[in-house]
Short mmCIF file of C-alpha atoms in Angstrom, two decimals:
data_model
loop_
_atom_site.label_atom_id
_atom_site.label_comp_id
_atom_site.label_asym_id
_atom_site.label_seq_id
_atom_site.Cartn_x
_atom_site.Cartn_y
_atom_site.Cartn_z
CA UNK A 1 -17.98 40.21 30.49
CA UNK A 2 -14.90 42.36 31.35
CA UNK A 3 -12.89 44.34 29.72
CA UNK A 4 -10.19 41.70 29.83
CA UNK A 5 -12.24 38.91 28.29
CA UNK A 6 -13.93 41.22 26.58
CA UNK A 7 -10.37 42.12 24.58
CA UNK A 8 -9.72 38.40 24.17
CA UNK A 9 -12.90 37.40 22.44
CA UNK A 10 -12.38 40.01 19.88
CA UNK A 11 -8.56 39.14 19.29
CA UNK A 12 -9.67 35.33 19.03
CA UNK A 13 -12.24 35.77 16.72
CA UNK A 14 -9.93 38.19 14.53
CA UNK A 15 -7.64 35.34 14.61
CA UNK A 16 -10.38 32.59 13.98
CA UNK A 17 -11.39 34.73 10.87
CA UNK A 18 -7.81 34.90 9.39
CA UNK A 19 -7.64 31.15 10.09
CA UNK A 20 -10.74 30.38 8.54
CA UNK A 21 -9.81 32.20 5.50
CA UNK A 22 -6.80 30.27 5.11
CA UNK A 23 -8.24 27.18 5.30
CA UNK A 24 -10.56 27.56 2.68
CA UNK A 25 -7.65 27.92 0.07
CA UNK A 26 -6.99 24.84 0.96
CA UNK A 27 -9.01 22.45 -0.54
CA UNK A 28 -6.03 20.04 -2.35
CA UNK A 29 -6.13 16.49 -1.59
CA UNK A 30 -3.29 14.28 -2.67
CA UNK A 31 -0.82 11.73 -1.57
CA UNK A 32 2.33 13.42 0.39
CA UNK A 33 6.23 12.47 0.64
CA UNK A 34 7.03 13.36 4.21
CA UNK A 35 10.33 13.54 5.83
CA UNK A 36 11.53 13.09 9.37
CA UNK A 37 14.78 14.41 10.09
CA UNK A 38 17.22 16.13 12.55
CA UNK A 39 19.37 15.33 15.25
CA UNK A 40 16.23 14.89 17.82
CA UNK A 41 14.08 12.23 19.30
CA UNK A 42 10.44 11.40 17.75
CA UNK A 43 11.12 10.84 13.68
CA UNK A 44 9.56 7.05 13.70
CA UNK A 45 7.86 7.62 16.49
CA UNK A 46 5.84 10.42 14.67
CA UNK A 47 5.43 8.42 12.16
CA UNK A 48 4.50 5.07 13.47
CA UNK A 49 2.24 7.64 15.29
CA UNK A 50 0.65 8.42 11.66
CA UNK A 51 0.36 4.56 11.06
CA UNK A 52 -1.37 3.91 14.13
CA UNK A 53 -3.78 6.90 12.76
CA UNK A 54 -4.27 4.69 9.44
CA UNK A 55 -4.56 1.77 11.44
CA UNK A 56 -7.63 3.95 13.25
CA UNK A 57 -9.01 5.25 10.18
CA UNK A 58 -9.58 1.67 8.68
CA UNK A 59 -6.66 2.62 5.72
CA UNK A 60 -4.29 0.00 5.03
CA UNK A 61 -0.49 0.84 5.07
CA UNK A 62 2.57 -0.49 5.64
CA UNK A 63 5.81 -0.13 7.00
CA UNK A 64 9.18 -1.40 6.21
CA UNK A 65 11.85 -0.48 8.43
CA UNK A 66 15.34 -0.43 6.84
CA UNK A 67 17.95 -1.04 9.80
CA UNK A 68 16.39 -2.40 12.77
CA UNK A 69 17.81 -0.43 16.04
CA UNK A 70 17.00 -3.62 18.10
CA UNK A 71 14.81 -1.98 20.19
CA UNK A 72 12.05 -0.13 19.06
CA UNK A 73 10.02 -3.47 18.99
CA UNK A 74 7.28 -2.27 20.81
CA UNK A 75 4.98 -1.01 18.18
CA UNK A 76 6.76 -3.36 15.51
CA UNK A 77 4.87 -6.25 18.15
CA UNK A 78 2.01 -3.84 18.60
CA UNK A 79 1.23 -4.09 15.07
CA UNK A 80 2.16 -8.03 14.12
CA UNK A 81 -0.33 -8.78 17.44
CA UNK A 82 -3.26 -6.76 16.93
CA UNK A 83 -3.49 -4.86 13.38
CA UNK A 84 -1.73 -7.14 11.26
CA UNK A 85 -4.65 -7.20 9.21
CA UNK A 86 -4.54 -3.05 8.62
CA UNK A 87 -0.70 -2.79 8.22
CA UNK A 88 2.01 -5.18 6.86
CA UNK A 89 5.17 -5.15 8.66
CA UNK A 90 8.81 -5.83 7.14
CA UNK A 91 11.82 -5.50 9.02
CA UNK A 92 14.93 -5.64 6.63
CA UNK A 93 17.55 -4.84 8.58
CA UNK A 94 19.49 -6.88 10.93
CA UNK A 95 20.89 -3.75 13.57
CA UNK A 96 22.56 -0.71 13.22
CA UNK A 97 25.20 -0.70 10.52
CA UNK A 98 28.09 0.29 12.99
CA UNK A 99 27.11 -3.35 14.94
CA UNK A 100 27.37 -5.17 11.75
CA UNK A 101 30.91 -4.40 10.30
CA UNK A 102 29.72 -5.65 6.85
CA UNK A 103 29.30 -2.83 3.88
CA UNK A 104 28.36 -5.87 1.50
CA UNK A 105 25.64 -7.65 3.68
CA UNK A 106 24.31 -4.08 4.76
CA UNK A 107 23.91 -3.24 1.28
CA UNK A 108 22.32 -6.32 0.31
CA UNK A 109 19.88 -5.75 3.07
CA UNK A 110 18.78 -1.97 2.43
CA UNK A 111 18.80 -3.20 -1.40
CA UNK A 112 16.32 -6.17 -0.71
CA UNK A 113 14.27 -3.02 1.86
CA UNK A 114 14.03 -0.79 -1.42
CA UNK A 115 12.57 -3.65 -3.76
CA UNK A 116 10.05 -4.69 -0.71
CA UNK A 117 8.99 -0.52 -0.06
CA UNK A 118 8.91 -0.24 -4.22
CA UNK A 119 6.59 -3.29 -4.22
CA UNK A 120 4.34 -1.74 -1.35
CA UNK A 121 4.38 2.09 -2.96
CA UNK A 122 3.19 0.52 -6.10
CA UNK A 123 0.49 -1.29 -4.64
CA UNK A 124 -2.67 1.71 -5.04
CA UNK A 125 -4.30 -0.29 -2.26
CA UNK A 126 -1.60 0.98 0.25
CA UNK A 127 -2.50 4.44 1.64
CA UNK A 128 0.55 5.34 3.71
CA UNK A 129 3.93 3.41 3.32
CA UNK A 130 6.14 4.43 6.10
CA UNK A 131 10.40 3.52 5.18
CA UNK A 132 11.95 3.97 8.64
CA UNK A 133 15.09 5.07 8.48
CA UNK A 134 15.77 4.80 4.91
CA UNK A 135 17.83 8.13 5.21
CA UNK A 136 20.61 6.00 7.06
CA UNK A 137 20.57 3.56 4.27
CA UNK A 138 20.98 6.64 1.77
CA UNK A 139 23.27 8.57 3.89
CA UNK A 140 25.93 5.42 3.76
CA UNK A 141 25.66 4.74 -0.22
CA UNK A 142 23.47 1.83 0.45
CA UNK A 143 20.79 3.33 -1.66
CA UNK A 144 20.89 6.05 -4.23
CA UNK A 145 18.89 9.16 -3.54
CA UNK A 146 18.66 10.39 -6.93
CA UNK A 147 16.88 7.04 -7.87
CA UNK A 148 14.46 7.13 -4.64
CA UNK A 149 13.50 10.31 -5.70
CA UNK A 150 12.97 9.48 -9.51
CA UNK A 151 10.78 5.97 -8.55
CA UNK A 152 8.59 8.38 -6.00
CA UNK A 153 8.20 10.43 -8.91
CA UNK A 154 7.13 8.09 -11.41
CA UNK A 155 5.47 5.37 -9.21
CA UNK A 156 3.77 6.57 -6.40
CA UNK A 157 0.26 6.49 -7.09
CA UNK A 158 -1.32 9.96 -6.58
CA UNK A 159 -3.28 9.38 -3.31
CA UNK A 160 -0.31 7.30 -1.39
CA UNK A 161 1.82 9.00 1.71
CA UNK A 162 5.24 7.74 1.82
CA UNK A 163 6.96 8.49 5.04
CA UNK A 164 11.13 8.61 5.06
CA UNK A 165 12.51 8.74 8.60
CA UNK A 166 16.19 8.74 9.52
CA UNK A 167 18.36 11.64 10.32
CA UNK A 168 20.25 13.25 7.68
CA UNK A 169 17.98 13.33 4.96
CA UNK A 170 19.28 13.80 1.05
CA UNK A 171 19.32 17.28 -0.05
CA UNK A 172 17.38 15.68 -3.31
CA UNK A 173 14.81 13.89 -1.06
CA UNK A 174 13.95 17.17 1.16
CA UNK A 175 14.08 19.18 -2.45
CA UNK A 176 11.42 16.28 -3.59
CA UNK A 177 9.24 15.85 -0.31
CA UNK A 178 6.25 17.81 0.35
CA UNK A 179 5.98 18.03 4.04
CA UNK A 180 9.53 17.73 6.07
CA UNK A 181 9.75 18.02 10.02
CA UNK A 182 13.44 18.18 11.57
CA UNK A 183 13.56 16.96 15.00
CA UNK A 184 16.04 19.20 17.33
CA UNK A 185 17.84 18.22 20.07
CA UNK A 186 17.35 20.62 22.74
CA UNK A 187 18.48 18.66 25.68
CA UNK A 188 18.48 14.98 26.18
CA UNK A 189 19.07 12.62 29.63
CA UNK A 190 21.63 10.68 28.09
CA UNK A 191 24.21 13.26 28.92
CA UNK A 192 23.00 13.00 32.67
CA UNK A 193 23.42 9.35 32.54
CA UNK A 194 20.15 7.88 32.07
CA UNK A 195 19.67 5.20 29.78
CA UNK A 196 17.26 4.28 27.18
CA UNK A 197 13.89 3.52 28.67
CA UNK A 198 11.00 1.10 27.96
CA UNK A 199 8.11 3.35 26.82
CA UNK A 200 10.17 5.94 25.69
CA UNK A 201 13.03 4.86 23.44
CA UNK A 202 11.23 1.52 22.79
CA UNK B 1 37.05 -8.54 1.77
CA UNK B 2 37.72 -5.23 -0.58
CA UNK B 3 40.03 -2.70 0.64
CA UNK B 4 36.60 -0.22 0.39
CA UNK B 5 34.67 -2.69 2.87
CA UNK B 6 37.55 -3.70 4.74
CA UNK B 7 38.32 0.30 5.28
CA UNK B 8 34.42 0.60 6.10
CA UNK B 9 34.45 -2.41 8.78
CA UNK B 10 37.29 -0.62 10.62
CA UNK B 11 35.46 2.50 10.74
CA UNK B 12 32.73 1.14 11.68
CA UNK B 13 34.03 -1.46 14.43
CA UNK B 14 35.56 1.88 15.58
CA UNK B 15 32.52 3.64 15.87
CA UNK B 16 30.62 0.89 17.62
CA UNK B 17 33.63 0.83 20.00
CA UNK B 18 32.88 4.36 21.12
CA UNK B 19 29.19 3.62 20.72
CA UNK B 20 29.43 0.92 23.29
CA UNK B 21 31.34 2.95 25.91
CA UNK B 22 29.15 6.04 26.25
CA UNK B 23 26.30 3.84 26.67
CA UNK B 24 27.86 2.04 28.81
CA UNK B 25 27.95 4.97 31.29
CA UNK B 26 24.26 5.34 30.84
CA UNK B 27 22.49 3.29 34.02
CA UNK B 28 20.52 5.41 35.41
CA UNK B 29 16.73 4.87 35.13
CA UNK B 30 13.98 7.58 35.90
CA UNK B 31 10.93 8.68 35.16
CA UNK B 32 11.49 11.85 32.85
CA UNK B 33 9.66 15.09 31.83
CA UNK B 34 9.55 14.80 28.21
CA UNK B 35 8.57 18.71 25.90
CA UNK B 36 7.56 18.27 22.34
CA UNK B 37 7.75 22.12 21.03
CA UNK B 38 8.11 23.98 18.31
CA UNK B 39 6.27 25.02 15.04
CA UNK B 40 6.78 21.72 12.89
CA UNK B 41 4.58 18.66 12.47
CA UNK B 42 4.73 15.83 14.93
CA UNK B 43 4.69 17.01 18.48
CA UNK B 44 1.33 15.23 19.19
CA UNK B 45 2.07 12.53 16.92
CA UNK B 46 5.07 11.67 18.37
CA UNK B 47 3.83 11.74 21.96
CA UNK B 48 1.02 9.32 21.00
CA UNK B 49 3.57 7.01 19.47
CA UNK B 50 5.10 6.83 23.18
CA UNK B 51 2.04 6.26 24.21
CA UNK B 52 1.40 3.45 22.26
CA UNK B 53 4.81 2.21 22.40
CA UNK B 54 3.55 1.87 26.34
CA UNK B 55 0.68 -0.09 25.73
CA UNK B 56 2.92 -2.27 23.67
CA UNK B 57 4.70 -2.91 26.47
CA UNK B 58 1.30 -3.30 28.87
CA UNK B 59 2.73 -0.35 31.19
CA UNK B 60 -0.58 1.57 32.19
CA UNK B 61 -0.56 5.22 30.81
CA UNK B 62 -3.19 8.27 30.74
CA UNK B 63 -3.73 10.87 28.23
CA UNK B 64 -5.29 14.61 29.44
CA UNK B 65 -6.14 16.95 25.79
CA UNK B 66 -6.15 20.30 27.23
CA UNK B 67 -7.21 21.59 23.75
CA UNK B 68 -9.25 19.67 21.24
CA UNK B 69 -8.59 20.32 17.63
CA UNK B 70 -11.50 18.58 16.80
CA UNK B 71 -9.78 16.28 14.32
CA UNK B 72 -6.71 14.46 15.63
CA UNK B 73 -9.41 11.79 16.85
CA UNK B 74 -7.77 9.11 15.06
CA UNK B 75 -5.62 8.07 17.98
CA UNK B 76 -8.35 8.48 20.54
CA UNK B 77 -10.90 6.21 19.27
CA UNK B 78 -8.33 4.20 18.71
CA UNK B 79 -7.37 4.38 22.00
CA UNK B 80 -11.00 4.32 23.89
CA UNK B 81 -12.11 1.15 20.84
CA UNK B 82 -9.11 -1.10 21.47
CA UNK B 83 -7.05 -0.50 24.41
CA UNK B 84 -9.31 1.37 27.27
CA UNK B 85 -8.15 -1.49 29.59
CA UNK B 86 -4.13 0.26 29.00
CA UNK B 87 -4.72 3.71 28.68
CA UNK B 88 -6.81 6.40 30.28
CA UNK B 89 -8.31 9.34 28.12
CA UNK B 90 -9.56 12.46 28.87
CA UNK B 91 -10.57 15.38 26.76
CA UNK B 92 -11.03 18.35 28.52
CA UNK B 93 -11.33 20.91 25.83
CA UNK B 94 -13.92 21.98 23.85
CA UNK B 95 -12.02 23.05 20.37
CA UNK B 96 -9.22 25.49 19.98
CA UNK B 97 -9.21 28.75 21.92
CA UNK B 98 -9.26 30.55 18.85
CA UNK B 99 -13.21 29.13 18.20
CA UNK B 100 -14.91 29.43 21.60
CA UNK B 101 -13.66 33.26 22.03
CA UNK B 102 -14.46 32.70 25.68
CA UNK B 103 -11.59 33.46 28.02
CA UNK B 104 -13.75 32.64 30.81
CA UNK B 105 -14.60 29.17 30.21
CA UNK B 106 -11.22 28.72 28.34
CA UNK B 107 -9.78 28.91 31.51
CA UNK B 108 -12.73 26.96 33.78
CA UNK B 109 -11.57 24.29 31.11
CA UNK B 110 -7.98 24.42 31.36
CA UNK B 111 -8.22 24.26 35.47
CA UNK B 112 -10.36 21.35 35.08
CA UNK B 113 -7.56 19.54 32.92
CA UNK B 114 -4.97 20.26 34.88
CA UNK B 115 -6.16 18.89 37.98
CA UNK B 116 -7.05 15.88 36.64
CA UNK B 117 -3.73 15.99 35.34
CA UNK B 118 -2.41 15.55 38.98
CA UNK B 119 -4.63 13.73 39.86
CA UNK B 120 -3.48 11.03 37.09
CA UNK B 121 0.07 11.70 37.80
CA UNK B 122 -0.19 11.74 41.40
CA UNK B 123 -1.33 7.71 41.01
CA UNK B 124 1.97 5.91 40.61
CA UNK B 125 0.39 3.06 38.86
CA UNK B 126 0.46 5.11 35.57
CA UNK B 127 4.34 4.84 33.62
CA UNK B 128 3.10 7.84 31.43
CA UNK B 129 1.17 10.73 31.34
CA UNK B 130 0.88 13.02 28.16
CA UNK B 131 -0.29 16.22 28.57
CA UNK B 132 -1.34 17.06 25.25
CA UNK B 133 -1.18 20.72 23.94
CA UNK B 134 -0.70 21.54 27.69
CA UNK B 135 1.68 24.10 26.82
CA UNK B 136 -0.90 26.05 24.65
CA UNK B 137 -2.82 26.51 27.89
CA UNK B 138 0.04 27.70 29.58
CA UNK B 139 1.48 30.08 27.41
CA UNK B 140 -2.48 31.60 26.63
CA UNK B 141 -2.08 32.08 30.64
CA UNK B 142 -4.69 29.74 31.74
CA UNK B 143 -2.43 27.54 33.60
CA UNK B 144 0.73 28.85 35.89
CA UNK B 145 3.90 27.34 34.31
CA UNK B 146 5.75 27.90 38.04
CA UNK B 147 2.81 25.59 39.28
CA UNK B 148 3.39 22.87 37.02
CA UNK B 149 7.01 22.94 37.10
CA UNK B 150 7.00 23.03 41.10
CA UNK B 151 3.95 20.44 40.89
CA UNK B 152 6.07 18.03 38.88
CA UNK B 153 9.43 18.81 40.92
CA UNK B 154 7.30 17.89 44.57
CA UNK B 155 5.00 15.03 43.18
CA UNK B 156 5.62 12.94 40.40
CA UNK B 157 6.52 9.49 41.56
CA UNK B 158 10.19 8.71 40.29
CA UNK B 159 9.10 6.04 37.80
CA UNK B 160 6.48 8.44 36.37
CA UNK B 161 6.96 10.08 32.66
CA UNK B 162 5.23 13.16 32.26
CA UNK B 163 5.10 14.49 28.07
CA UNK B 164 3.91 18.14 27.63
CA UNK B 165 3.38 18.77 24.04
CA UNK B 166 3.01 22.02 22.11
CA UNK B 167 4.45 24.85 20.67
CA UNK B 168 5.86 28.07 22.60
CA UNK B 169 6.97 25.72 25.36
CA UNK B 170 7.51 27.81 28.76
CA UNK B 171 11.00 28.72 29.38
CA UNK B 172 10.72 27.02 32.99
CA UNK B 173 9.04 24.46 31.66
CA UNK B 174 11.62 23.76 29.14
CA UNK B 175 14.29 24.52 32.23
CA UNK B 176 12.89 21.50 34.18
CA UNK B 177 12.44 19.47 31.41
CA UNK B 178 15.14 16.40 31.07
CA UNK B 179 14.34 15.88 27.31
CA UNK B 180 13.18 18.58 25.49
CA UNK B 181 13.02 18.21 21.49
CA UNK B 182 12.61 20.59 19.41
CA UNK B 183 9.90 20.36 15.71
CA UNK B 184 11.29 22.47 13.43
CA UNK B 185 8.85 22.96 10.34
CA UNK B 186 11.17 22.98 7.27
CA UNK B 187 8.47 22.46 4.19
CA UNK B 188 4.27 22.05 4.84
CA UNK B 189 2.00 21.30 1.55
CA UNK B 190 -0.55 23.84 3.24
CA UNK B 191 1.72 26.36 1.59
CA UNK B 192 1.14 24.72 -1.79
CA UNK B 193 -2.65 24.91 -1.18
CA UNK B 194 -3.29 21.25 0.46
CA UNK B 195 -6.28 20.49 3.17
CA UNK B 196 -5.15 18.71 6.02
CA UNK B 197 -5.63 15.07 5.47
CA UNK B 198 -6.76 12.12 7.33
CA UNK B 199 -4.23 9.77 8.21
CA UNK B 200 -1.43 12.44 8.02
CA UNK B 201 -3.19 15.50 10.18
CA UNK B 202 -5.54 13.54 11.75
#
């Protein structure tokens, strides 16, 4: 060995030993609230990336997505053609609430999304239920926060994940979740003049 | 029609308006290099989702680990039970560098990744090719970030989408990135003394 990998074993076993020490404090299992949120690309995709993980670990979820962009319908058909029998699938929405011009409609439609996602939270049998983009519907008054919060609260059974994509994220929902990412934009092609892609925006 | 939803269909008619002009200046189609960084959750995760947003769409794609964690398996067996015909998979690790405390073979292993990395983008059949936890490698030194970055500039076919995930991105790789995003952790349950779980970690 040389001096040089000599040096690196010991500093990666010094860090392996912290590490290891950590995790062994952690021994907690439970169900999490997660949040997705921030300006940046990859919120439902993460987490249509932890469904397909369900889907892999034989644990049956669900997803209801609560404005449908139109065009994220690959995974949506992934799912309906191939796993339908690990995940059930509801889209609610009928396109981005700037396409629809109708605040009573849209809030019929996120309202009908909430009682379909409280059905499929209360349902024990359900071990991750994913609400994509539910932060829109909160962010525009089409669903109250405070009572999202207070049903997760009182209904979710222990061991079930609940997911909540959607930029903009309640201060009361990131206050209640457990585990909250925010995507940032760092740079993005649009502003070179390249437009959404199959594969990569949907 | 209210005055409230009448006020809110104008606004929003308005922003669908400006909506539909900048994307309407967004034509261009190319393959892009695509950098999940940063210290939050989802980098992986949200590469995979592309990845199976791809095989949605039957566009051929590849996957190269350049570290293993030894858990996030979930999407590979996934990947090698159901849809081996779509995607390519290769794990070239052998754990995190932090556990084989071998510099040596660390890098032997990294090498070996990486040039079947090219090798896989090199072949314009494949749409995508994640790099997973590439940047790891690059920032531990066992791969050149110059090399990639002038390997990707001379030799990825146009149509070709190349994701490098991981925190600590390279600056040049971020440089000759075209979409570059950003996971910022905001809240983790590890904190509050909770294992990583299946299904959410891995």
């Amino acid at each position: 060995m040389t001096e040089d990998s000599d040096r690196h074993a010991k500093k990666m076993a010094k860090k392996k030993a912290a590490r290891d020490k950590i995790m062994a404090t952690k021994t907690g299992e439970k169900g999490l609230v997660i949040v997705h949120t921030g300006k940046g690309k990859g919120k439902s995709t993460a987490a249509f990336g932890m469904i397909f993980r369900c889907i892999a670990h034989d644990m049956p979820c669900a997803v209801v997505q609560f404005i449908k962009g139109g065009m994220s319908t690959g995974e949506r058909d992934l799912i309906l053609s191939t796993f339908a029998d690990r995940c059930r699938f509801h889209t609610m929405g009928e396109g981005f609430t700037w396409e629809t011009q109708d605040r009573e409609r849209d809030i019929e439609m996120a309202q009908a999304a909430w009682e379909k996602a409280k059905e499929l939270i209360r349902d024990p049998d359900f071990r991750m239920v994913l609400l994509d983009e539910i932060n829109i519907a909160i962010r525009y008054g089409y669903i109250d926060a405070a009572e999202v919060v207070a049903f997760l609260a009182a209904e979710k059974p222990e061991m079930t994940h609940v997911v909540l994509t959607g930029r903009n994220a309640a201060e009361e929902v990131i206050e209640a979740a457990d585990l909250v990412t925010e995507m940032e934009l760092v740079k993005h092609p649009f502003r070179s003049g390249i437009k959404a892609q199959i594969g990569v925006e949907f």
